[in-house]
mmCIF file of C-alpha atoms (C1' of nucleotides) in Angstrom:
data_model
loop_
_atom_site.group_PDB
_atom_site.id
_atom_site.type_symbol
_atom_site.label_atom_id
_atom_site.label_comp_id
_atom_site.label_asym_id
_atom_site.label_seq_id
_atom_site.Cartn_x
_atom_site.Cartn_y
_atom_site.Cartn_z
ATOM 1 C CA UNK A 18 70.021 125.075 142.214
ATOM 2 C CA UNK A 19 67.204 125.205 144.673
ATOM 3 C CA UNK A 20 67.416 127.344 147.781
ATOM 4 C CA UNK A 21 65.487 126.152 150.778
ATOM 5 C CA UNK A 22 64.313 128.382 153.604
ATOM 6 C CA UNK A 23 67.530 127.776 155.590
ATOM 7 C CA UNK A 24 69.687 128.909 152.654
ATOM 8 C CA UNK A 25 67.558 132.002 152.320
ATOM 9 C CA UNK A 26 67.875 132.813 155.997
ATOM 10 C CA UNK A 27 71.651 132.567 155.743
ATOM 11 C CA UNK A 28 71.711 134.758 152.642
ATOM 12 C CA UNK A 29 69.496 137.383 154.249
ATOM 13 C CA UNK A 30 71.861 137.578 157.206
ATOM 14 C CA UNK A 31 75.087 137.636 155.205
ATOM 15 C CA UNK A 32 73.767 140.259 152.809
ATOM 16 C CA UNK A 33 73.412 142.670 155.672
ATOM 17 C CA UNK A 34 76.507 141.746 157.661
ATOM 18 C CA UNK A 35 79.218 139.588 156.157
ATOM 19 C CA UNK A 36 81.157 139.706 159.418
ATOM 20 C CA UNK A 37 78.702 137.540 161.291
ATOM 21 C CA UNK A 38 80.516 134.417 162.430
ATOM 22 C CA UNK A 39 79.209 130.975 161.571
ATOM 23 C CA UNK A 40 78.337 130.661 165.225
ATOM 24 C CA UNK A 41 76.316 133.904 165.108
ATOM 25 C CA UNK A 42 74.400 132.625 162.116
ATOM 26 C CA UNK A 43 73.973 129.178 163.646
ATOM 27 C CA UNK A 44 72.474 130.745 166.766
ATOM 28 C CA UNK A 45 70.167 133.045 164.845
ATOM 29 C CA UNK A 46 68.674 130.225 162.791
ATOM 30 C CA UNK A 47 68.885 127.503 165.440
ATOM 31 C CA UNK A 48 71.384 125.197 163.798
ATOM 32 C CA UNK A 49 74.832 123.848 164.602
ATOM 33 C CA UNK A 50 78.041 125.020 162.965
ATOM 34 C CA UNK A 51 78.321 122.201 160.445
ATOM 35 C CA UNK A 52 75.226 122.808 158.315
ATOM 36 C CA UNK A 53 75.818 126.559 158.361
ATOM 37 C CA UNK A 54 79.413 126.071 157.269
ATOM 38 C CA UNK A 55 78.521 123.567 154.562
ATOM 39 C CA UNK A 56 75.715 125.696 153.208
ATOM 40 C CA UNK A 57 77.775 128.886 153.083
ATOM 41 C CA UNK A 58 80.551 127.036 151.258
ATOM 42 C CA UNK A 59 78.013 125.612 148.828
ATOM 43 C CA UNK A 60 76.468 129.042 148.218
ATOM 44 C CA UNK A 61 79.936 130.440 147.513
ATOM 45 C CA UNK A 62 80.844 127.578 145.209
ATOM 46 C CA UNK A 63 77.599 127.871 143.258
ATOM 47 C CA UNK A 64 78.199 131.581 142.818
ATOM 48 C CA UNK A 65 75.038 132.613 144.666
ATOM 49 C CA UNK A 66 77.391 134.465 146.983
ATOM 50 C CA UNK A 67 79.606 136.306 144.521
ATOM 51 C CA UNK A 68 81.944 138.089 146.893
ATOM 52 C CA UNK A 69 82.449 139.801 150.218
ATOM 53 C CA UNK A 70 83.205 143.502 150.152
ATOM 54 C CA UNK A 71 83.678 146.434 152.481
ATOM 55 C CA UNK A 72 81.362 149.387 152.039
ATOM 56 C CA UNK A 73 83.164 152.659 152.622
ATOM 57 C CA UNK A 74 81.707 156.030 153.541
ATOM 58 C CA UNK A 75 81.643 158.243 150.459
ATOM 59 C CA UNK A 76 81.585 161.562 152.248
ATOM 60 C CA UNK A 77 84.348 160.675 154.682
ATOM 61 C CA UNK A 78 86.489 159.878 151.659
ATOM 62 C CA UNK A 79 85.681 163.289 150.229
ATOM 63 C CA UNK A 80 83.191 162.212 147.569
ATOM 64 C CA UNK A 81 80.341 164.660 147.952
ATOM 65 C CA UNK A 82 78.856 164.615 144.491
ATOM 66 C CA UNK A 83 76.817 161.961 142.704
ATOM 67 C CA UNK A 84 75.548 162.389 139.195
ATOM 68 C CA UNK A 85 73.446 160.348 136.809
ATOM 69 C CA UNK A 86 74.514 160.761 133.196
ATOM 70 C CA UNK A 87 72.403 159.810 130.239
ATOM 71 C CA UNK A 88 74.762 159.189 127.363
ATOM 72 C CA UNK A 89 73.885 158.940 123.715
ATOM 73 C CA UNK A 90 76.366 157.373 121.322
ATOM 74 C CA UNK A 91 77.245 158.613 117.849
ATOM 75 C CA UNK A 92 76.059 155.304 116.419
ATOM 76 C CA UNK A 93 74.401 152.282 117.948
ATOM 77 C CA UNK A 94 76.657 149.705 116.342
ATOM 78 C CA UNK A 95 78.440 146.948 118.236
ATOM 79 C CA UNK A 96 81.890 148.445 117.661
ATOM 80 C CA UNK A 97 80.967 151.861 118.997
ATOM 81 C CA UNK A 98 79.207 150.329 121.962
ATOM 82 C CA UNK A 99 82.110 147.978 122.758
ATOM 83 C CA UNK A 100 84.579 150.847 122.573
ATOM 84 C CA UNK A 101 82.502 152.899 124.978
ATOM 85 C CA UNK A 102 82.130 149.978 127.414
ATOM 86 C CA UNK A 103 85.873 149.462 127.403
ATOM 87 C CA UNK A 104 86.552 153.095 128.277
ATOM 88 C CA UNK A 105 83.990 153.070 131.079
ATOM 89 C CA UNK A 106 85.572 150.028 132.699
ATOM 90 C CA UNK A 107 88.717 152.059 133.266
ATOM 91 C CA UNK A 108 86.986 155.007 134.895
ATOM 92 C CA UNK A 109 86.862 154.523 138.672
ATOM 93 C CA UNK A 110 84.454 157.439 139.150
ATOM 94 C CA UNK A 111 81.854 155.557 137.080
ATOM 95 C CA UNK A 112 80.381 153.130 139.590
ATOM 96 C CA UNK A 113 77.445 152.090 137.464
ATOM 97 C CA UNK A 114 76.922 151.851 133.736
ATOM 98 C CA UNK A 115 73.911 150.289 132.067
ATOM 99 C CA UNK A 116 72.854 149.948 128.475
ATOM 100 C CA UNK A 117 69.310 151.216 128.119
ATOM 101 C CA UNK A 118 66.448 151.075 125.679
ATOM 102 C CA UNK A 119 64.930 154.504 125.259
ATOM 103 C CA UNK A 120 65.638 158.050 124.258
ATOM 104 C CA UNK A 121 69.347 157.614 125.074
ATOM 105 C CA UNK A 122 71.801 154.712 125.145
ATOM 106 C CA UNK A 123 73.486 154.524 128.549
ATOM 107 C CA UNK A 124 72.716 155.483 132.104
ATOM 108 C CA UNK A 125 75.803 156.144 134.202
ATOM 109 C CA UNK A 126 76.221 156.857 137.866
ATOM 110 C CA UNK A 127 79.243 158.947 138.738
ATOM 111 C CA UNK A 128 80.795 159.534 142.160
ATOM 112 C CA UNK A 129 83.187 162.441 142.590
ATOM 113 C CA UNK A 130 84.477 164.912 145.205
ATOM 114 C CA UNK A 131 82.798 168.033 143.872
ATOM 115 C CA UNK A 132 81.474 169.989 140.934
ATOM 116 C CA UNK A 133 84.921 170.985 139.808
ATOM 117 C CA UNK A 134 85.916 167.335 139.538
ATOM 118 C CA UNK A 135 82.744 166.672 137.601
ATOM 119 C CA UNK A 136 83.449 169.512 135.231
ATOM 120 C CA UNK A 137 86.862 168.034 134.639
ATOM 121 C CA UNK A 138 85.482 164.508 134.224
ATOM 122 C CA UNK A 139 82.832 165.714 131.807
ATOM 123 C CA UNK A 140 85.193 167.722 129.661
ATOM 124 C CA UNK A 141 88.379 165.684 129.790
ATOM 125 C CA UNK A 142 87.198 162.100 130.141
ATOM 126 C CA UNK A 143 83.612 161.559 129.009
ATOM 127 C CA UNK A 144 82.691 164.014 126.283
ATOM 128 C CA UNK A 145 86.115 163.482 124.759
ATOM 129 C CA UNK A 146 85.324 159.840 123.930
ATOM 130 C CA UNK A 147 84.866 159.368 120.170
ATOM 131 C CA UNK A 148 81.798 157.169 120.772
ATOM 132 C CA UNK A 149 79.917 159.813 122.755
ATOM 133 C CA UNK A 150 77.516 162.163 121.041
ATOM 134 C CA UNK A 151 75.399 163.577 123.871
ATOM 135 C CA UNK A 152 75.543 163.791 127.652
ATOM 136 C CA UNK A 153 72.630 164.701 129.862
ATOM 137 C CA UNK A 154 73.471 165.149 133.553
ATOM 138 C CA UNK A 155 71.222 164.824 136.607
ATOM 139 C CA UNK A 156 72.715 165.907 139.898
ATOM 140 C CA UNK A 157 71.744 164.063 143.015
ATOM 141 C CA UNK A 158 70.661 166.437 145.752
ATOM 142 C CA UNK A 159 70.042 163.817 148.393
ATOM 143 C CA UNK A 160 70.492 160.079 148.679
ATOM 144 C CA UNK A 161 67.304 158.491 150.003
ATOM 145 C CA UNK A 162 68.233 154.835 149.692
ATOM 146 C CA UNK A 163 71.211 152.851 148.519
ATOM 147 C CA UNK A 164 71.541 149.173 149.248
ATOM 148 C CA UNK A 165 73.355 146.089 148.049
ATOM 149 C CA UNK A 166 70.631 143.903 149.547
ATOM 150 C CA UNK A 167 68.543 141.960 147.064
ATOM 151 C CA UNK A 168 65.035 140.812 147.934
ATOM 152 C CA UNK A 169 65.042 137.072 148.716
ATOM 153 C CA UNK B 22 90.801 162.284 159.920
ATOM 154 C CA UNK B 23 93.767 161.937 157.661
ATOM 155 C CA UNK B 24 94.407 158.772 155.710
ATOM 156 C CA UNK B 25 98.011 157.963 154.953
ATOM 157 C CA UNK B 26 99.142 155.760 152.107
ATOM 158 C CA UNK B 27 99.046 152.647 154.321
ATOM 159 C CA UNK B 28 95.413 153.286 155.268
ATOM 160 C CA UNK B 29 94.560 153.743 151.613
ATOM 161 C CA UNK B 30 96.262 150.502 150.650
ATOM 162 C CA UNK B 31 94.232 148.651 153.275
ATOM 163 C CA UNK B 32 90.999 150.265 152.109
ATOM 164 C CA UNK B 33 91.710 149.449 148.475
ATOM 165 C CA UNK B 34 92.218 145.798 149.396
ATOM 166 C CA UNK B 35 89.203 145.483 151.686
ATOM 167 C CA UNK B 36 86.899 147.209 149.208
ATOM 168 C CA UNK B 37 87.540 144.447 146.720
ATOM 169 C CA UNK B 38 87.707 141.489 149.096
ATOM 170 C CA UNK B 39 86.542 141.800 152.665
ATOM 171 C CA UNK B 40 87.518 138.190 153.345
ATOM 172 C CA UNK B 41 91.227 138.867 153.173
ATOM 173 C CA UNK B 42 92.744 137.993 156.533
ATOM 174 C CA UNK B 43 94.834 140.506 158.442
ATOM 175 C CA UNK B 44 97.780 138.290 157.577
ATOM 176 C CA UNK B 45 96.948 138.467 153.855
ATOM 177 C CA UNK B 46 96.784 142.245 154.051
ATOM 178 C CA UNK B 47 99.935 142.439 156.167
ATOM 179 C CA UNK B 48 101.806 140.396 153.582
ATOM 180 C CA UNK B 49 100.526 142.419 150.657
ATOM 181 C CA UNK B 50 101.605 145.728 152.148
ATOM 182 C CA UNK B 51 104.714 144.467 153.969
ATOM 183 C CA UNK B 52 103.664 145.066 157.554
ATOM 184 C CA UNK B 53 103.104 142.936 160.629
ATOM 185 C CA UNK B 54 99.693 142.020 162.013
ATOM 186 C CA UNK B 55 99.530 144.701 164.693
ATOM 187 C CA UNK B 56 99.500 147.838 162.565
ATOM 188 C CA UNK B 57 97.087 146.263 160.106
ATOM 189 C CA UNK B 58 94.765 145.221 162.913
ATOM 190 C CA UNK B 59 94.945 148.599 164.639
ATOM 191 C CA UNK B 60 94.374 150.521 161.436
ATOM 192 C CA UNK B 61 91.394 148.425 160.350
ATOM 193 C CA UNK B 62 89.827 148.848 163.793
ATOM 194 C CA UNK B 63 90.427 152.579 163.607
ATOM 195 C CA UNK B 64 88.910 152.801 160.118
ATOM 196 C CA UNK B 65 85.839 150.928 161.363
ATOM 197 C CA UNK B 66 85.540 153.092 164.447
ATOM 198 C CA UNK B 67 85.863 156.317 162.457
ATOM 199 C CA UNK B 68 83.153 155.097 160.094
ATOM 200 C CA UNK B 69 85.396 155.146 157.030
ATOM 201 C CA UNK B 70 84.582 151.461 156.775
ATOM 202 C CA UNK B 71 80.795 151.462 157.151
ATOM 203 C CA UNK B 72 80.070 147.761 156.927
ATOM 204 C CA UNK B 73 80.955 144.417 155.464
ATOM 205 C CA UNK B 74 78.423 142.837 153.134
ATOM 206 C CA UNK B 75 77.998 139.854 150.863
ATOM 207 C CA UNK B 76 77.251 140.532 147.221
ATOM 208 C CA UNK B 77 74.814 138.019 145.782
ATOM 209 C CA UNK B 78 74.247 137.062 142.188
ATOM 210 C CA UNK B 79 71.059 138.714 140.924
ATOM 211 C CA UNK B 80 70.349 136.312 138.106
ATOM 212 C CA UNK B 81 70.960 133.195 140.164
ATOM 213 C CA UNK B 82 68.372 134.509 142.580
ATOM 214 C CA UNK B 83 65.945 134.929 139.712
ATOM 215 C CA UNK B 84 66.170 138.709 139.342
ATOM 216 C CA UNK B 85 66.512 139.245 135.622
ATOM 217 C CA UNK B 86 65.097 142.715 135.260
ATOM 218 C CA UNK B 87 66.530 146.096 136.240
ATOM 219 C CA UNK B 88 64.689 149.324 135.651
ATOM 220 C CA UNK B 89 65.433 152.994 136.230
ATOM 221 C CA UNK B 90 62.355 154.978 137.171
ATOM 222 C CA UNK B 91 62.105 158.719 136.999
ATOM 223 C CA UNK B 92 59.404 159.740 139.425
ATOM 224 C CA UNK B 93 57.660 163.089 139.622
ATOM 225 C CA UNK B 94 55.737 164.007 142.752
ATOM 226 C CA UNK B 95 52.366 165.696 142.925
ATOM 227 C CA UNK B 96 53.946 168.521 144.910
ATOM 228 C CA UNK B 97 57.519 169.283 145.901
ATOM 229 C CA UNK B 98 56.788 170.037 149.534
ATOM 230 C CA UNK B 99 58.631 168.496 152.458
ATOM 231 C CA UNK B 100 55.621 166.478 153.583
ATOM 232 C CA UNK B 101 55.004 164.890 150.218
ATOM 233 C CA UNK B 102 58.674 164.164 149.798
ATOM 234 C CA UNK B 103 59.002 162.654 153.274
ATOM 235 C CA UNK B 104 55.987 160.463 152.711
ATOM 236 C CA UNK B 105 57.416 159.179 149.471
ATOM 237 C CA UNK B 106 60.820 158.483 151.061
ATOM 238 C CA UNK B 107 59.153 156.521 153.821
ATOM 239 C CA UNK B 108 57.301 154.297 151.378
ATOM 240 C CA UNK B 109 60.428 153.672 149.325
ATOM 241 C CA UNK B 110 62.379 152.522 152.371
ATOM 242 C CA UNK B 111 59.942 149.645 152.760
ATOM 243 C CA UNK B 112 60.204 148.448 149.169
ATOM 244 C CA UNK B 113 62.949 145.822 148.872
ATOM 245 C CA UNK B 114 62.855 145.890 145.063
ATOM 246 C CA UNK B 115 63.959 149.555 145.156
ATOM 247 C CA UNK B 116 67.700 149.270 145.662
ATOM 248 C CA UNK B 117 68.483 152.902 144.903
ATOM 249 C CA UNK B 118 66.506 156.084 145.350
ATOM 250 C CA UNK B 119 67.909 159.558 144.874
ATOM 251 C CA UNK B 120 66.370 162.985 145.026
ATOM 252 C CA UNK B 121 67.268 164.852 141.863
ATOM 253 C CA UNK B 122 67.237 168.370 140.538
ATOM 254 C CA UNK B 123 65.843 168.457 137.047
ATOM 255 C CA UNK B 124 62.792 167.654 134.962
ATOM 256 C CA UNK B 125 61.660 165.054 137.519
ATOM 257 C CA UNK B 126 62.067 164.544 141.271
ATOM 258 C CA UNK B 127 63.469 161.082 141.965
ATOM 259 C CA UNK B 128 65.585 158.539 140.184
ATOM 260 C CA UNK B 129 64.950 154.971 141.329
ATOM 261 C CA UNK B 130 66.658 151.734 140.467
ATOM 262 C CA UNK B 131 64.444 148.685 140.688
ATOM 263 C CA UNK B 132 65.486 145.026 140.686
ATOM 264 C CA UNK B 133 62.868 142.383 139.941
ATOM 265 C CA UNK B 134 62.446 138.889 138.489
ATOM 266 C CA UNK B 135 60.690 139.823 135.260
ATOM 267 C CA UNK B 136 58.406 142.188 133.396
ATOM 268 C CA UNK B 137 55.319 140.739 135.004
ATOM 269 C CA UNK B 138 56.711 141.561 138.446
ATOM 270 C CA UNK B 139 57.505 145.036 137.227
ATOM 271 C CA UNK B 140 54.011 145.507 135.911
ATOM 272 C CA UNK B 141 52.690 144.488 139.299
ATOM 273 C CA UNK B 142 55.156 146.731 141.151
ATOM 274 C CA UNK B 143 54.303 149.677 138.920
ATOM 275 C CA UNK B 144 50.561 149.315 139.235
ATOM 276 C CA UNK B 145 50.155 148.043 142.765
ATOM 277 C CA UNK B 146 53.016 149.627 144.685
ATOM 278 C CA UNK B 147 54.488 152.693 142.994
ATOM 279 C CA UNK B 148 51.820 154.493 140.987
ATOM 280 C CA UNK B 149 49.375 153.852 143.786
ATOM 281 C CA UNK B 150 51.340 156.110 146.184
ATOM 282 C CA UNK B 151 49.455 159.362 146.827
ATOM 283 C CA UNK B 152 52.699 161.356 146.449
ATOM 284 C CA UNK B 153 53.423 160.088 142.941
ATOM 285 C CA UNK B 154 52.249 161.996 139.913
ATOM 286 C CA UNK B 155 54.357 160.607 137.047
ATOM 287 C CA UNK B 156 56.560 157.580 136.406
ATOM 288 C CA UNK B 157 58.968 157.285 133.512
ATOM 289 C CA UNK B 158 60.629 153.874 133.127
ATOM 290 C CA UNK B 159 63.910 152.956 131.460
ATOM 291 C CA UNK B 160 64.610 149.276 131.089
ATOM 292 C CA UNK B 161 68.166 148.055 131.390
ATOM 293 C CA UNK B 162 69.107 145.834 128.478
ATOM 294 C CA UNK B 163 72.600 145.044 129.668
ATOM 295 C CA UNK B 164 74.681 145.772 132.742
ATOM 296 C CA UNK B 165 78.092 147.102 131.713
ATOM 297 C CA UNK B 166 79.499 147.990 135.093
ATOM 298 C CA UNK B 167 78.336 147.831 138.681
ATOM 299 C CA UNK B 168 80.732 148.279 141.562
ATOM 300 C CA UNK B 169 80.781 149.160 145.236
ATOM 301 C CA UNK B 170 84.399 150.266 144.928
ATOM 302 C CA UNK B 171 85.030 153.976 145.467
ATOM 303 C CA UNK B 172 88.082 155.653 143.974
ATOM 304 C CA UNK B 173 90.699 156.256 146.684
ATOM 305 C "C1'" DA C 28 63.534 95.994 155.102
ATOM 306 C "C1'" DT C 29 67.883 97.660 153.215
ATOM 307 C "C1'" DC C 30 70.713 100.684 150.827
ATOM 308 C "C1'" DG C 31 72.124 105.235 149.610
ATOM 309 C "C1'" DA C 32 71.823 110.040 150.029
ATOM 310 C "C1'" DT C 33 71.060 114.076 152.702
ATOM 311 C "C1'" DT C 34 71.207 116.817 156.716
ATOM 312 C "C1'" DC C 35 72.805 117.703 160.923
ATOM 313 C "C1'" DA C 36 75.452 117.409 165.730
ATOM 314 C "C1'" DG C 37 79.726 117.199 168.395
ATOM 315 C "C1'" DA C 38 84.523 117.373 168.725
ATOM 316 C "C1'" DA C 39 89.287 117.911 167.184
ATOM 317 C "C1'" DA C 40 92.574 120.387 164.300
ATOM 318 C "C1'" DT C 41 93.894 124.471 162.113
ATOM 319 C "C1'" DA C 42 93.787 129.335 161.246
ATOM 320 C "C1'" DT C 43 92.540 133.951 162.485
ATOM 321 C "C1'" DT C 44 91.692 137.641 165.486
ATOM 322 C "C1'" DT C 45 92.567 139.932 169.617
ATOM 323 C "C1'" DT C 46 95.313 141.283 173.452
ATOM 324 C "C1'" DA C 47 99.634 142.054 175.861
ATOM 325 C "C1'" DT C 48 104.376 143.465 176.001
ATOM 326 C "C1'" DG C 49 108.150 145.822 174.297
ATOM 327 C "C1'" DT C 50 111.187 148.625 171.067
ATOM 328 C "C1'" DA C 51 112.529 152.352 168.076
ATOM 329 C "C1'" DA C 52 111.811 156.625 165.874
ATOM 330 C "C1'" DA C 53 109.618 161.027 165.652
ATOM 331 C "C1'" DA C 54 107.350 164.895 167.895
ATOM 332 C "C1'" DA C 55 106.559 167.726 171.768
ATOM 333 C "C1'" DT C 56 108.022 169.856 175.927
ATOM 334 C "C1'" DA C 57 111.023 171.437 179.471
ATOM 335 C "C1'" DT D 19 119.900 170.023 174.327
ATOM 336 C "C1'" DA D 20 117.870 166.637 177.303
ATOM 337 C "C1'" DT D 21 113.655 164.493 178.543
ATOM 338 C "C1'" DT D 22 109.198 163.068 177.966
ATOM 339 C "C1'" DT D 23 105.447 161.763 175.181
ATOM 340 C "C1'" DT D 24 103.481 159.984 171.252
ATOM 341 C "C1'" DT D 25 103.269 157.179 167.296
ATOM 342 C "C1'" DA D 26 104.133 153.211 164.595
ATOM 343 C "C1'" DC D 27 105.520 148.867 164.514
ATOM 344 C "C1'" DA D 28 107.206 143.816 165.779
ATOM 345 C "C1'" DT D 29 106.724 139.512 168.353
ATOM 346 C "C1'" DA D 30 104.321 136.341 171.131
ATOM 347 C "C1'" DA D 31 100.438 134.548 173.769
ATOM 348 C "C1'" DA D 32 95.485 134.114 174.474
ATOM 349 C "C1'" DA D 33 90.949 133.956 172.811
ATOM 350 C "C1'" DT D 34 87.855 132.984 168.825
ATOM 351 C "C1'" DA D 35 86.614 131.379 164.503
ATOM 352 C "C1'" DT D 36 86.901 128.295 160.710
ATOM 353 C "C1'" DT D 37 87.714 123.911 158.853
ATOM 354 C "C1'" DT D 38 87.865 119.025 158.968
ATOM 355 C "C1'" DC D 39 86.580 114.568 160.807
ATOM 356 C "C1'" DT D 40 83.436 111.163 162.627
ATOM 357 C "C1'" DG D 41 79.100 109.565 163.296
ATOM 358 C "C1'" DA D 42 73.933 109.606 164.023
ATOM 359 C "C1'" DA D 43 69.235 110.421 162.330
ATOM 360 C "C1'" DT D 44 65.923 111.013 158.685
ATOM 361 C "C1'" DC D 45 64.020 110.474 154.135
ATOM 362 C "C1'" DG D 46 63.441 108.107 149.453
ATOM 363 C "C1'" DA D 47 64.046 104.623 146.390
ATOM 364 C "C1'" DT D 48 64.798 100.065 145.299
#
DNA sequence: ATCGATTCAGAAATATTTTATGTAAAAATA
DNA sequence: TATTTTTACATAAAATATTTCTGAATCGAT
């Protein structure tokens, strides 16, 4: 699927604010409702637009700690890896998990209320997994940038 | 601000799908439109709901490479740090940047089309910064989990 | 030149959001 | 305890937004 400049303009706008109305978008890119509507629907159908979500404020929800965890598995076989993946999917505090090539196997990003919660998570949920051999934690002191916007 | 169970139910729904109508939400939590409307407006006003965004498909936009970069600065002074932060804010391929305590200073997450783009980014945009002393890259082989949903 | 496909505009129909009005229960005050 | 105030909710009407319909203009291909 080929995106023309109009598609890209729409995507750039919707990435930043999904609550813009079709009319808002139409005005901003000098078009009528119809093409904007049709294009958005097409972008949704094609899966270019995956979903619309609300971004909540971490701190106001009491989540004041973010941690990167480098995890090394006991073995690098498919079974061990699949078992680990499965466990991670059911951990809401793990907001990011990526399989890595390097001196460890996974990079995780964890969001939690405080250090006590992290201690608990580390001891009772992560290190307890049979697939996990080593955990290396990096505590985030300050968030400089965090965006869902992709370059288009 | 205190969130009751009804607020939390609304937030859980909107985090996953911001295109649910007030009616949809009202039905799902057995309420009428008014309280749902009023609560959502209050959550927006209080900043609990920060924004509504569209999530786009990386691969369909041609971004097939994700990299974590551990960056060490030349000095850990405020000025150097502030200069680095400023530069990062203007780099659309850097979707995440966090100041870290540990054996390096920053953890970055980069999204790009391919290795060639990364090579270019590394040489022409990142390592060229006067604040940067060392870059350590970890290439993501496979994305296991990536969510904007916070545990509530 | 004509046909078909694509892209867009305008308007009507439908659905959603917003506002207004009112009621009942709980909390606060006299 | 009685009264007032506040809070939370329901229903309905008004204002907006989305969706669908109809048709015109442009571009390519035959």
